[in-house]
Structure formats: C-alpha cells, structure tokens
mmCIF file with all atom_site columns, C-alpha atoms in Angstrom:
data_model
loop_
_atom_site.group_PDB
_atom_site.id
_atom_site.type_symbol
_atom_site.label_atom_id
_atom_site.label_alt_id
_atom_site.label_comp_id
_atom_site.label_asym_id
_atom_site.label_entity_id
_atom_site.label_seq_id
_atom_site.pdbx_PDB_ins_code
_atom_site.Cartn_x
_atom_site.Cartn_y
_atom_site.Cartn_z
_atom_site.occupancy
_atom_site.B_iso_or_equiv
_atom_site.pdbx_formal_charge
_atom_site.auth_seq_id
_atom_site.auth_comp_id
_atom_site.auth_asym_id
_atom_site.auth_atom_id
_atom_site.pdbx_PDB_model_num
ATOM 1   C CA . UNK A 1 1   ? -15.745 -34.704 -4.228  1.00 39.00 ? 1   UNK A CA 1
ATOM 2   C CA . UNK A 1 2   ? -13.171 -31.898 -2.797  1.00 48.00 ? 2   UNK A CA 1
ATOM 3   C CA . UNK A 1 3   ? -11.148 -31.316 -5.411  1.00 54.00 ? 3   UNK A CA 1
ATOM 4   C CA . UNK A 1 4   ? -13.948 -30.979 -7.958  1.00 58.00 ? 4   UNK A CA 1
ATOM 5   C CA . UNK A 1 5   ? -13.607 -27.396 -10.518 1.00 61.00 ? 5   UNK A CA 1
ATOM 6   C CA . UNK A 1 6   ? -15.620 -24.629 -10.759 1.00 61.00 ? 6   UNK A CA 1
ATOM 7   C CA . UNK A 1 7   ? -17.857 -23.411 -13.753 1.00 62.00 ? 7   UNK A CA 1
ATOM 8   C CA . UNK A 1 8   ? -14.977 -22.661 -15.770 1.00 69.00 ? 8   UNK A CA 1
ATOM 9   C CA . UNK A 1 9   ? -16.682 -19.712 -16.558 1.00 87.00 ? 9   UNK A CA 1
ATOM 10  C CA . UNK A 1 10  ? -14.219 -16.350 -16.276 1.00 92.00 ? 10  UNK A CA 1
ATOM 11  C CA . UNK A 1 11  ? -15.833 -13.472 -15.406 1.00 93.00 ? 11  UNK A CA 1
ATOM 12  C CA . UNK A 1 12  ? -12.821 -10.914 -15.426 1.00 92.00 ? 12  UNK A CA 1
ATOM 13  C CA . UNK A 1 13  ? -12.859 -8.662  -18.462 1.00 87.00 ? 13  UNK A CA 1
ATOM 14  C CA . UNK A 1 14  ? -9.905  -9.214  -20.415 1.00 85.00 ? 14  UNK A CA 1
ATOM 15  C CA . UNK A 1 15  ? -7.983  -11.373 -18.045 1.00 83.00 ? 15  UNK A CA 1
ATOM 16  C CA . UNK A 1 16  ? -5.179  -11.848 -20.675 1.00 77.00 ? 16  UNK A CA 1
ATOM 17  C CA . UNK A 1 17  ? -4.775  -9.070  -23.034 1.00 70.00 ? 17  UNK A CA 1
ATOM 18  C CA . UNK A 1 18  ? -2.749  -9.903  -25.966 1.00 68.00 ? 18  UNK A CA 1
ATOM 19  C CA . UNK A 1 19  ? -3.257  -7.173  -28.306 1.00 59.00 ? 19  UNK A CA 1
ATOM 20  C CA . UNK A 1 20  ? -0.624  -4.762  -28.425 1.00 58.00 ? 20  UNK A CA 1
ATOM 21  C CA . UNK A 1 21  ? -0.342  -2.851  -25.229 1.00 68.00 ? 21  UNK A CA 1
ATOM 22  C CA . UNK A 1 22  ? -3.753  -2.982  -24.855 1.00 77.00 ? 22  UNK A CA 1
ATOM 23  C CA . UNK A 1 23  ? -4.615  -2.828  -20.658 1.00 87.00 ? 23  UNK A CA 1
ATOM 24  C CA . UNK A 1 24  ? -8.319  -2.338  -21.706 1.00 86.00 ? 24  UNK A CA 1
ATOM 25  C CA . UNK A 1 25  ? -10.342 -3.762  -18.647 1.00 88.00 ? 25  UNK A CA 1
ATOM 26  C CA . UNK A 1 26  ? -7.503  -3.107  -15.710 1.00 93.00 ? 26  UNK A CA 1
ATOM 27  C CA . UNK A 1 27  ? -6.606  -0.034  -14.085 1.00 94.00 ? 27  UNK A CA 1
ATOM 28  C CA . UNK A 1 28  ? -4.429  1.438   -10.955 1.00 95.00 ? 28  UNK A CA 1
ATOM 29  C CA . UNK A 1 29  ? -6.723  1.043   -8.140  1.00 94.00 ? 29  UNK A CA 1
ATOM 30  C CA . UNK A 1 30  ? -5.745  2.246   -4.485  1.00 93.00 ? 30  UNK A CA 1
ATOM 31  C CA . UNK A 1 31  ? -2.912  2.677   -2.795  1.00 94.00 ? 31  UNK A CA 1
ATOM 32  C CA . UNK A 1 32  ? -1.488  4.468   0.152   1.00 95.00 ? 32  UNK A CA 1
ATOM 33  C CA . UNK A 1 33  ? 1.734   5.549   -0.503  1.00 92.00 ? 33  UNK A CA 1
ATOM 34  C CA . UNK A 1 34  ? 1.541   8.931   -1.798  1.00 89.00 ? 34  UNK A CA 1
ATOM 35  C CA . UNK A 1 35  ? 3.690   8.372   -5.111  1.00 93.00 ? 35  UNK A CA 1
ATOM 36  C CA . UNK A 1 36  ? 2.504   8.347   -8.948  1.00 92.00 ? 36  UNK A CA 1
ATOM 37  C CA . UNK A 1 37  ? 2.075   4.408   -10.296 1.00 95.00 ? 37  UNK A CA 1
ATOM 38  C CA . UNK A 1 38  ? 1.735   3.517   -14.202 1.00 93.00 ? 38  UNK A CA 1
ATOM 39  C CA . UNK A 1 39  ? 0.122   0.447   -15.639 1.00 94.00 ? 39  UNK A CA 1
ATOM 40  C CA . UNK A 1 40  ? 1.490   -1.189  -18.567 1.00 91.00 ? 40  UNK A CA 1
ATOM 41  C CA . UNK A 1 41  ? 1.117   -4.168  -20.501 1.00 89.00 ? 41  UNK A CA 1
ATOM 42  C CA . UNK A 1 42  ? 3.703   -6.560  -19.436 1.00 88.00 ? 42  UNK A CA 1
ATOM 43  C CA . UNK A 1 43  ? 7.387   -6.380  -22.180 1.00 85.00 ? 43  UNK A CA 1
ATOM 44  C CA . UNK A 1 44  ? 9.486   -9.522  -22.121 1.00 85.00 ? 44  UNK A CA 1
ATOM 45  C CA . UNK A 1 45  ? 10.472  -11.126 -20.139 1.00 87.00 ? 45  UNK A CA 1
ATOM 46  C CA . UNK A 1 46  ? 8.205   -10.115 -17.495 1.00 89.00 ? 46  UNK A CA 1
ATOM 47  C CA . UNK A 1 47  ? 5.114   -12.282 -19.423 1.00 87.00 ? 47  UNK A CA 1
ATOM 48  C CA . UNK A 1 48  ? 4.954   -15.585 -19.194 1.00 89.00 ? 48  UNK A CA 1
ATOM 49  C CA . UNK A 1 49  ? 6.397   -17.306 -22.670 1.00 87.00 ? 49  UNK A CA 1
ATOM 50  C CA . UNK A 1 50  ? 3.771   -17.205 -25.401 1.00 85.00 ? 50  UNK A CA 1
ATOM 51  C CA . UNK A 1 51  ? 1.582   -15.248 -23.393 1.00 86.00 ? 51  UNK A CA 1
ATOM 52  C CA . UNK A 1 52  ? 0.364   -11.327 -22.065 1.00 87.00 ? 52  UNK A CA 1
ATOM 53  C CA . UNK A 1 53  ? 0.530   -9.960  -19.145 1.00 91.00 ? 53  UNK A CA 1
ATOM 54  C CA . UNK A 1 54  ? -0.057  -6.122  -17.096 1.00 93.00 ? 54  UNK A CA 1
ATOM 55  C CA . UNK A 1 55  ? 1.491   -4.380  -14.822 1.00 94.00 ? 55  UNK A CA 1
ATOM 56  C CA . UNK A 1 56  ? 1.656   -1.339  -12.151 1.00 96.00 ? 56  UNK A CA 1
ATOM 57  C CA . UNK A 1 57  ? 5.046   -0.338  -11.365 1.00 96.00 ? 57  UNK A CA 1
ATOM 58  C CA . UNK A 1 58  ? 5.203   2.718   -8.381  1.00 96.00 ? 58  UNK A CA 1
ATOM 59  C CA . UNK A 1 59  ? 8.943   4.435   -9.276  1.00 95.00 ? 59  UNK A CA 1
ATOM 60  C CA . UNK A 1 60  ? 10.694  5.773   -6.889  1.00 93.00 ? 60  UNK A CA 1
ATOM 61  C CA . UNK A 1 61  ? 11.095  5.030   -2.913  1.00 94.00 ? 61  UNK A CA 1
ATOM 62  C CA . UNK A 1 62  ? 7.655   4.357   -1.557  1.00 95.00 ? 62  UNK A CA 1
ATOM 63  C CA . UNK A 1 63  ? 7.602   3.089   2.164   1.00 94.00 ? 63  UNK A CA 1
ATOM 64  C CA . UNK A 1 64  ? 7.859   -0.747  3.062   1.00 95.00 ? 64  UNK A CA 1
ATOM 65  C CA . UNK A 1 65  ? 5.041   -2.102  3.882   1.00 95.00 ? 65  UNK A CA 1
ATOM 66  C CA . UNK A 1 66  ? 2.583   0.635   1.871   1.00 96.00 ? 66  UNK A CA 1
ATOM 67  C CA . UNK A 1 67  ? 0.029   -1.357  -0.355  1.00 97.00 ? 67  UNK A CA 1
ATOM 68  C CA . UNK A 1 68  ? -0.759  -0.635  -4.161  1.00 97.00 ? 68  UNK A CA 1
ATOM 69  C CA . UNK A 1 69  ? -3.329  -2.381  -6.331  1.00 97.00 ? 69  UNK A CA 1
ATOM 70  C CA . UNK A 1 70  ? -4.143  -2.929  -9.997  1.00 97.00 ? 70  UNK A CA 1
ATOM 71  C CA . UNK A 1 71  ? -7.826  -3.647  -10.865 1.00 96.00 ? 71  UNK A CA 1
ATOM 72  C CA . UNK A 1 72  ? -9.830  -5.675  -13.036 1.00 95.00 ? 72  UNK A CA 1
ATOM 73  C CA . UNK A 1 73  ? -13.255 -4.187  -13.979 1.00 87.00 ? 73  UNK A CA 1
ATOM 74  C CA . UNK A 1 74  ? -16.376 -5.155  -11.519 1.00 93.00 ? 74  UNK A CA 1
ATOM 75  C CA . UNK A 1 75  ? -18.863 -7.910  -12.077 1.00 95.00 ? 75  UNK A CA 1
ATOM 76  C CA . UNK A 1 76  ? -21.922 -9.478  -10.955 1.00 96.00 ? 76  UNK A CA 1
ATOM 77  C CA . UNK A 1 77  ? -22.345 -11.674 -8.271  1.00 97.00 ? 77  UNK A CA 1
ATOM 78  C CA . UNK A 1 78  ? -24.731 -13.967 -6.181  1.00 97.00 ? 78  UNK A CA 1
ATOM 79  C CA . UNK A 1 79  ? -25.270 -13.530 -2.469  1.00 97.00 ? 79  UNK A CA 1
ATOM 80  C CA . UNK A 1 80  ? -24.263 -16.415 -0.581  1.00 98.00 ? 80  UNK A CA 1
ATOM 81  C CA . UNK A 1 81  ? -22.496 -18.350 -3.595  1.00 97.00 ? 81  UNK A CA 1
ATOM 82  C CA . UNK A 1 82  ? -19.339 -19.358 -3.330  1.00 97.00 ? 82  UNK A CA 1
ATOM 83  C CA . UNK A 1 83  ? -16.271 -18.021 -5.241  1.00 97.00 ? 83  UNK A CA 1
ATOM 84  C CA . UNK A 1 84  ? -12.811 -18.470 -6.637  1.00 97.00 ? 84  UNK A CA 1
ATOM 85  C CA . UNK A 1 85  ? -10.226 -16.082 -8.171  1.00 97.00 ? 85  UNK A CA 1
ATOM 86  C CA . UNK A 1 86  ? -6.437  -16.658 -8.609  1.00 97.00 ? 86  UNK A CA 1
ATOM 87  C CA . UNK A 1 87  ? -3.598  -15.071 -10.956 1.00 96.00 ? 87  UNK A CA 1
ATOM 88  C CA . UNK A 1 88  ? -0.027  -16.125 -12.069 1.00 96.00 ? 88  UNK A CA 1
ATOM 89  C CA . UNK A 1 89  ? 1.913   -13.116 -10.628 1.00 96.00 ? 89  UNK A CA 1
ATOM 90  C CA . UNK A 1 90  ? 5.703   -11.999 -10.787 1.00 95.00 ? 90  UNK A CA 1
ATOM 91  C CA . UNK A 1 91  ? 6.575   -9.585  -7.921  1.00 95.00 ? 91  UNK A CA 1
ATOM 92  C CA . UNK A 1 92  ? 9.379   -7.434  -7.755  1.00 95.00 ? 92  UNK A CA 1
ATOM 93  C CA . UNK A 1 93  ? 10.351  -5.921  -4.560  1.00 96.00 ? 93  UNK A CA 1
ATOM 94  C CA . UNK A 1 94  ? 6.867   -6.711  -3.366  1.00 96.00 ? 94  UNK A CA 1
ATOM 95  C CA . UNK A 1 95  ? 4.382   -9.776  -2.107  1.00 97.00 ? 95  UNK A CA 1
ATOM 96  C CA . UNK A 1 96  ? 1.392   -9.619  -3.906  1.00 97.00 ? 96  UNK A CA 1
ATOM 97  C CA . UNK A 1 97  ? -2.041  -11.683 -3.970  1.00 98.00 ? 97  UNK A CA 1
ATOM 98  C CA . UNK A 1 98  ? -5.615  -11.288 -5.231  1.00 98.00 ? 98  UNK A CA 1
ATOM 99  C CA . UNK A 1 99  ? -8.176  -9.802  -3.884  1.00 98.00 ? 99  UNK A CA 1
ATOM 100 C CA . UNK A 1 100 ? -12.334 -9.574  -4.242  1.00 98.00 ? 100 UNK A CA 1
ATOM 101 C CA . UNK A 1 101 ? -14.158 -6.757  -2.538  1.00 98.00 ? 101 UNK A CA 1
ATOM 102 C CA . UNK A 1 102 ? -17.582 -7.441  -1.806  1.00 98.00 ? 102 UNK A CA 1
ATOM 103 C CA . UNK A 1 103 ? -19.957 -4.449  -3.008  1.00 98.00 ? 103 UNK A CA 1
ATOM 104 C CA . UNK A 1 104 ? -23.665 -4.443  -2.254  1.00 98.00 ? 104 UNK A CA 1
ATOM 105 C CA . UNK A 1 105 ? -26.300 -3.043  -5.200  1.00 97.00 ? 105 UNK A CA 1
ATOM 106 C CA . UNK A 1 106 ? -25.846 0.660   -4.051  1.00 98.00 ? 106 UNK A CA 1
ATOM 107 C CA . UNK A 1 107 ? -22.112 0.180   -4.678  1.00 97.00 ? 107 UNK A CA 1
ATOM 108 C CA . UNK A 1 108 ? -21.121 0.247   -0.988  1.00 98.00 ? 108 UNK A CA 1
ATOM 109 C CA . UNK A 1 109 ? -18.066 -1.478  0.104   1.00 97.00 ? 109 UNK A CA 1
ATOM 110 C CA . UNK A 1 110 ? -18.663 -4.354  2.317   1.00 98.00 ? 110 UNK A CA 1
ATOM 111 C CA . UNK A 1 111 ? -15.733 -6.745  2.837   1.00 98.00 ? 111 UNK A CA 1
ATOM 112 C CA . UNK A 1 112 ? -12.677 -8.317  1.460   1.00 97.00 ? 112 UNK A CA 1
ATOM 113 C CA . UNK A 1 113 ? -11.155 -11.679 0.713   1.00 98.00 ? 113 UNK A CA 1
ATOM 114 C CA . UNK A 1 114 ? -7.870  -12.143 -0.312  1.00 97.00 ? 114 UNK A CA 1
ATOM 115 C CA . UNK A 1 115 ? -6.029  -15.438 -1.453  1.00 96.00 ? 115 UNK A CA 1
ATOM 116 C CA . UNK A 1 116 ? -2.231  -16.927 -0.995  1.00 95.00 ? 116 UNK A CA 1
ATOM 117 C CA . UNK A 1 117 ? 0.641   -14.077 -0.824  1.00 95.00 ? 117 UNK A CA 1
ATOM 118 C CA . UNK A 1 118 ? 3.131   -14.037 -3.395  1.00 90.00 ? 118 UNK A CA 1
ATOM 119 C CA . UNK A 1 119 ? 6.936   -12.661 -3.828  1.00 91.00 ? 119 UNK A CA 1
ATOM 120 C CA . UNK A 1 120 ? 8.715   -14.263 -6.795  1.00 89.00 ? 120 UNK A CA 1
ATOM 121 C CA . UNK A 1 121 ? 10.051  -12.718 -9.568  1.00 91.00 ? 121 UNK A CA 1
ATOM 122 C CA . UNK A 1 122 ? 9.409   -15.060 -12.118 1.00 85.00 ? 122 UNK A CA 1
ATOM 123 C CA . UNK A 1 123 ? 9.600   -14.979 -15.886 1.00 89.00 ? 123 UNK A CA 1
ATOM 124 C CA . UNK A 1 124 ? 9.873   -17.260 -18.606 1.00 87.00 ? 124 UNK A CA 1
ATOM 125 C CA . UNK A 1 125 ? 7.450   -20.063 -18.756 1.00 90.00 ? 125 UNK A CA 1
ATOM 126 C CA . UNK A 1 126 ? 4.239   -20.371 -17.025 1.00 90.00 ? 126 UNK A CA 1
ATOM 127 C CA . UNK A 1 127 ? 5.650   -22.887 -14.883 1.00 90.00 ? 127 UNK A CA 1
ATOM 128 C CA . UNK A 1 128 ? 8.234   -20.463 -13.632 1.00 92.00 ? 128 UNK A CA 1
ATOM 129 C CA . UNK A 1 129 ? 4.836   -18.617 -12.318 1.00 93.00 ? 129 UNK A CA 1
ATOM 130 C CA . UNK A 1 130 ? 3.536   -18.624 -8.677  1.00 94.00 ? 130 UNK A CA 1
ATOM 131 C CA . UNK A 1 131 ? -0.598  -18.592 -8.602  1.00 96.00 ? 131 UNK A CA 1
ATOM 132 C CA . UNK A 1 132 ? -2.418  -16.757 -5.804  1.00 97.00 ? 132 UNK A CA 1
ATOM 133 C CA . UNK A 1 133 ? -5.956  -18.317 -5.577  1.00 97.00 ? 133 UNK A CA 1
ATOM 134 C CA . UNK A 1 134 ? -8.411  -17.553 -2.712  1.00 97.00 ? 134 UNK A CA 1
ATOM 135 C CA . UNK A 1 135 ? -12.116 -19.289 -2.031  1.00 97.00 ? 135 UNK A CA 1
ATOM 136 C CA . UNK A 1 136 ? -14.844 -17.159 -0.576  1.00 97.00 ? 136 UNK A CA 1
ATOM 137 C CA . UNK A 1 137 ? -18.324 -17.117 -0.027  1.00 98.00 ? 137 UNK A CA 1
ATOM 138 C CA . UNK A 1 138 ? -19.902 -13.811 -1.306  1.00 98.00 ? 138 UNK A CA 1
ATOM 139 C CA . UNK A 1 139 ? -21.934 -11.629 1.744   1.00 98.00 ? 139 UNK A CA 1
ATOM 140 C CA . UNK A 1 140 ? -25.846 -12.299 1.663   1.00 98.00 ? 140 UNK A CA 1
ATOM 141 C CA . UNK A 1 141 ? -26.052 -8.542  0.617   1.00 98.00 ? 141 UNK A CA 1
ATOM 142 C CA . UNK A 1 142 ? -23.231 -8.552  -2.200  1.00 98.00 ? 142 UNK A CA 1
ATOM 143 C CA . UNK A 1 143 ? -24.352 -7.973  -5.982  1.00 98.00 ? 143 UNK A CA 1
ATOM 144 C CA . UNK A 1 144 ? -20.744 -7.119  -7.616  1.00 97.00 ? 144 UNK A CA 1
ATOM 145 C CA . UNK A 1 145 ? -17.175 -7.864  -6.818  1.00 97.00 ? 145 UNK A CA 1
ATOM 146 C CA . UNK A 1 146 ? -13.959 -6.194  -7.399  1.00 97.00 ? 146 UNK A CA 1
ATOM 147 C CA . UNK A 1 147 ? -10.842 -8.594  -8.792  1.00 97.00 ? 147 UNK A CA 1
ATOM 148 C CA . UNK A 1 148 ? -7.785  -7.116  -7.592  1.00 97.00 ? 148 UNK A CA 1
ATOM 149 C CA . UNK A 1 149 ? -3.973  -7.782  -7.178  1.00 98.00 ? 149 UNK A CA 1
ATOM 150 C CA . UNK A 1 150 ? -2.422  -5.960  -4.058  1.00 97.00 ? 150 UNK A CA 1
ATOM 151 C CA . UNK A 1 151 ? 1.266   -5.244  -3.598  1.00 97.00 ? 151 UNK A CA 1
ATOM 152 C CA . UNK A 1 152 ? 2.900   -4.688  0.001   1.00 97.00 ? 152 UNK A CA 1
ATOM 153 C CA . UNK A 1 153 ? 6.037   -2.499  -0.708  1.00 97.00 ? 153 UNK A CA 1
ATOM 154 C CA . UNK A 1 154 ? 9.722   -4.410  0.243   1.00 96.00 ? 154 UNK A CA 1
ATOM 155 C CA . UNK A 1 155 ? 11.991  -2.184  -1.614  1.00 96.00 ? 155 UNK A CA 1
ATOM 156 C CA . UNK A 1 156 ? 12.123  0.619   -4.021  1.00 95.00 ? 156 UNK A CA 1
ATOM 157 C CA . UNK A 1 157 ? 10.569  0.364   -8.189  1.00 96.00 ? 157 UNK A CA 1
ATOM 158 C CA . UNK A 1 158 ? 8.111   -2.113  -6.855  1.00 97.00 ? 158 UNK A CA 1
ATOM 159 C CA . UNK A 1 159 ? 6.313   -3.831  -9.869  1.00 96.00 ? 159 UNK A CA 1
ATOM 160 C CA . UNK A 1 160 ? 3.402   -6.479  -9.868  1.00 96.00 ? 160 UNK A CA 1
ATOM 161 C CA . UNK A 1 161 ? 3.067   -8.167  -13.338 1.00 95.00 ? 161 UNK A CA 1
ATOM 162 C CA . UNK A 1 162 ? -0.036  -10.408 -13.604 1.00 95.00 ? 162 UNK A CA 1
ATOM 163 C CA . UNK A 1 163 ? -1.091  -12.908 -16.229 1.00 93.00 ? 163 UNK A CA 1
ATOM 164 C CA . UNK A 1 164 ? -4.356  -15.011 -16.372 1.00 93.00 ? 164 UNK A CA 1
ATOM 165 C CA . UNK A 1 165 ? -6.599  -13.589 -13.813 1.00 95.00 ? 165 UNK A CA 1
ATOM 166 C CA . UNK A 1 166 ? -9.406  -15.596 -12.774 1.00 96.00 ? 166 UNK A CA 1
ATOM 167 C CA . UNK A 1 167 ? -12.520 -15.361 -11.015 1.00 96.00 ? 167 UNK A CA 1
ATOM 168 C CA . UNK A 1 168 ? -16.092 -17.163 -11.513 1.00 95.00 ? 168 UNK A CA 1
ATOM 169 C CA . UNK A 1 169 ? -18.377 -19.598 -9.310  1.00 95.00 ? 169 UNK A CA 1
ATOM 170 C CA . UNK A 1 170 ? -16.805 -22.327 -7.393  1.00 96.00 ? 170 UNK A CA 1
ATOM 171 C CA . UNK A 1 171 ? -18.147 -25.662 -6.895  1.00 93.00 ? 171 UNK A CA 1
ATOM 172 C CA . UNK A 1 172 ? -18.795 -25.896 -2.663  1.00 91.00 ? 172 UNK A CA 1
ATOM 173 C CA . UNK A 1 173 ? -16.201 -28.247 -1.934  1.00 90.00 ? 173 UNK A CA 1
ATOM 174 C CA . UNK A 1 174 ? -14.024 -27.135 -4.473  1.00 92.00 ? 174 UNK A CA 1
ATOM 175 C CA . UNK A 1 175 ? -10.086 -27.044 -2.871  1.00 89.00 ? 175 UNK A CA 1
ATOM 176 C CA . UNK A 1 176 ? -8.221  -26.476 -6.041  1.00 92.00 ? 176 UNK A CA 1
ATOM 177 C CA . UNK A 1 177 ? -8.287  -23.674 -8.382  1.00 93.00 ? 177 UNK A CA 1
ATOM 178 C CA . UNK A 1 178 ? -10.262 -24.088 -11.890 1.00 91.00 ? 178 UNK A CA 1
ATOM 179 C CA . UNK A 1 179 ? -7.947  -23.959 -14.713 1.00 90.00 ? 179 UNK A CA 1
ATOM 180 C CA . UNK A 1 180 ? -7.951  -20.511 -16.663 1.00 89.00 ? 180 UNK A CA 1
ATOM 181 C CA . UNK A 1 181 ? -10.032 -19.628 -19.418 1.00 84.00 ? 181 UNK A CA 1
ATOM 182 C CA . UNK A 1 182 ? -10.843 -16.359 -21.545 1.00 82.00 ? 182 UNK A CA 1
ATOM 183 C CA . UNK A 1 183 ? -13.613 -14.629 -20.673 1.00 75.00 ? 183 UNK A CA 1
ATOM 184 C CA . UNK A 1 184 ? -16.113 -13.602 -23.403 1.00 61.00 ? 184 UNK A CA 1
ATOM 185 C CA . UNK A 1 185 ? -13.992 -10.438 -23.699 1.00 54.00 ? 185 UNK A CA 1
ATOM 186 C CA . UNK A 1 186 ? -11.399 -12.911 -25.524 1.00 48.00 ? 186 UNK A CA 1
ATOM 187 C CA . UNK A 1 187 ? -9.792  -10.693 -28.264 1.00 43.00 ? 187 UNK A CA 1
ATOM 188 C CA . UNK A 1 188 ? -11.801 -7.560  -27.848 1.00 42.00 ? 188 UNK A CA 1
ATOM 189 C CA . UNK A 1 189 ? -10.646 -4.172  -29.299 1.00 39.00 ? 189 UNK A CA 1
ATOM 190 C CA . UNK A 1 190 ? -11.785 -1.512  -29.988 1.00 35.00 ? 190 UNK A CA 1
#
C-alpha cells in the first residue's frame, strides 16, 4: 500500500510549544550570512489559529540567496530505516524547507536530506499553511539526526515561522506525510 502512514511516533522535542514563549528544544543553527538572528516563539498572527509556533528572524539586509536555519534538538536513529519529517511553515522574504542531517555515533556529519521548498507567508488557520515533508533513508553508519528548517534569503527582515514539526519512522512505501502528533515532550516545562 503506497500511501500507508508512518509510526505516528514524533520524535522532535517540543515540536509545538505552547507555553508562553517557551522555544525550549529549538535553537538558531547555521547560517552564512554574517548578521545576528533571534528566535522567538511565534506572536499572532504569525501561528497558525489555536496553535504555537517559533521563529528566527535575521534583521537587517543579509544577501539573497545566504541560508539560515533554526534547529530542533538531535535524536536517535536506525541505519538503513527509512524516514519522514515535514513542518507547516510561513516564510517571509525567504523559501524555506526541512532538513535532517545524518550524524554517525562519533557525532560526525555525514549527509543531508531536505524536503519540498516553501515561500508563503501564511497565517491564520492551519489550512492557510504550506507543509514541507521530505522521505529519506538514513546512511548505514547514521545513529542521530538533526531536524532543521533552512531559509534562502529573498529580501531584507527575513523570518521563518514554523509550527508542528515532524519527524519519526516511515512505513517503506509510505508517499504521504503522517499526520502530526506531540512528542512525549507534550507540555514540558521546566
């Protein structure tokens, strides 16, 4: 069956924070543009209705085309299983899609996959989203991955907001994207 879901099992820390301006779990990952970002928790009515998101916002004039990413917190993987991840991102002056870097069990980088590119500002309800989602097989030396969102830069005060991160096992024929769901870090605070 192709369009079978995965495990429905989210392995992202905190893939929808919701308590205050909590960003517990995500941080400003790499970028190559030379300027200061921030990371927020997303203010209406850049979250989708009812819900949370975060963002990374790089103010001022960076350079089209430079890259900037906001990171969920690593987590285990299988070698040679296959994967999903996806997000419901608004992009402003940006295109944005997720990413999971392949890491083996020293920590060594080792490849990339990255999912469907994204460049609408959208707001309101969840609907008014667009998802990136990506399938990939994880490397036969890979024991962690890396969930990120990268931006490419199209104009100046680029900001990525992201809501309901995903990632977790995919089935093998799997051609759709699972449906979200909390991760066991549902409501965590310290």
């Amino acid at each position: 069956v192709s369009n079978t879901q995965g495990s429905g099992t989210n392995l992202l820390y905190n893939s929808a924070p919701k308590i205050g301006n909590e960003t517990k779990g995500w941080s400003i990952g790499w970028s190559n543009h030379g300027l200061s970002s921030s990371i927020g928790s997303g203010f209406d009515p850049w979250r989708p209705t009812g819900g949370a998101s975060v963002y990374i916002v790089v103010p001022g004039n960076p350079g089209i085309g430079t890259v900037f990413d906001i990171n969920n917190s690593r987590f285990p993987v299988m070698a040679n299983t296959r994967y999903e991840a996806s997000a419901y991102i608004s992009s402003h002056r940006c295109n944005s899609w997720v990413t999971l870097a392949w890491f083996d069990s020293n920590g060594n980088y080792i490849s990339e996959s990255i999912g469907t590119s994204n460049s609408n500002a959208s707001n309101g309800q969840l609907a008014n989203w667009s998802r990136s989602t990506m399938f990939a097989t994880a490397p036969s030396n890979a024991a962690t991955a890396q969930f990120y969102v990268r931006s490419a830069v199209t104009s100046n005060d680029p900001y990525c907001f992201v809501a309901y991160a995903y990632a977790g096992i995919a089935s093998t024929n799997q051609t759709i994207p699972s449906n979200w769901s909390e991760g066991s870090s549902a409501g965590v605070s310290s």
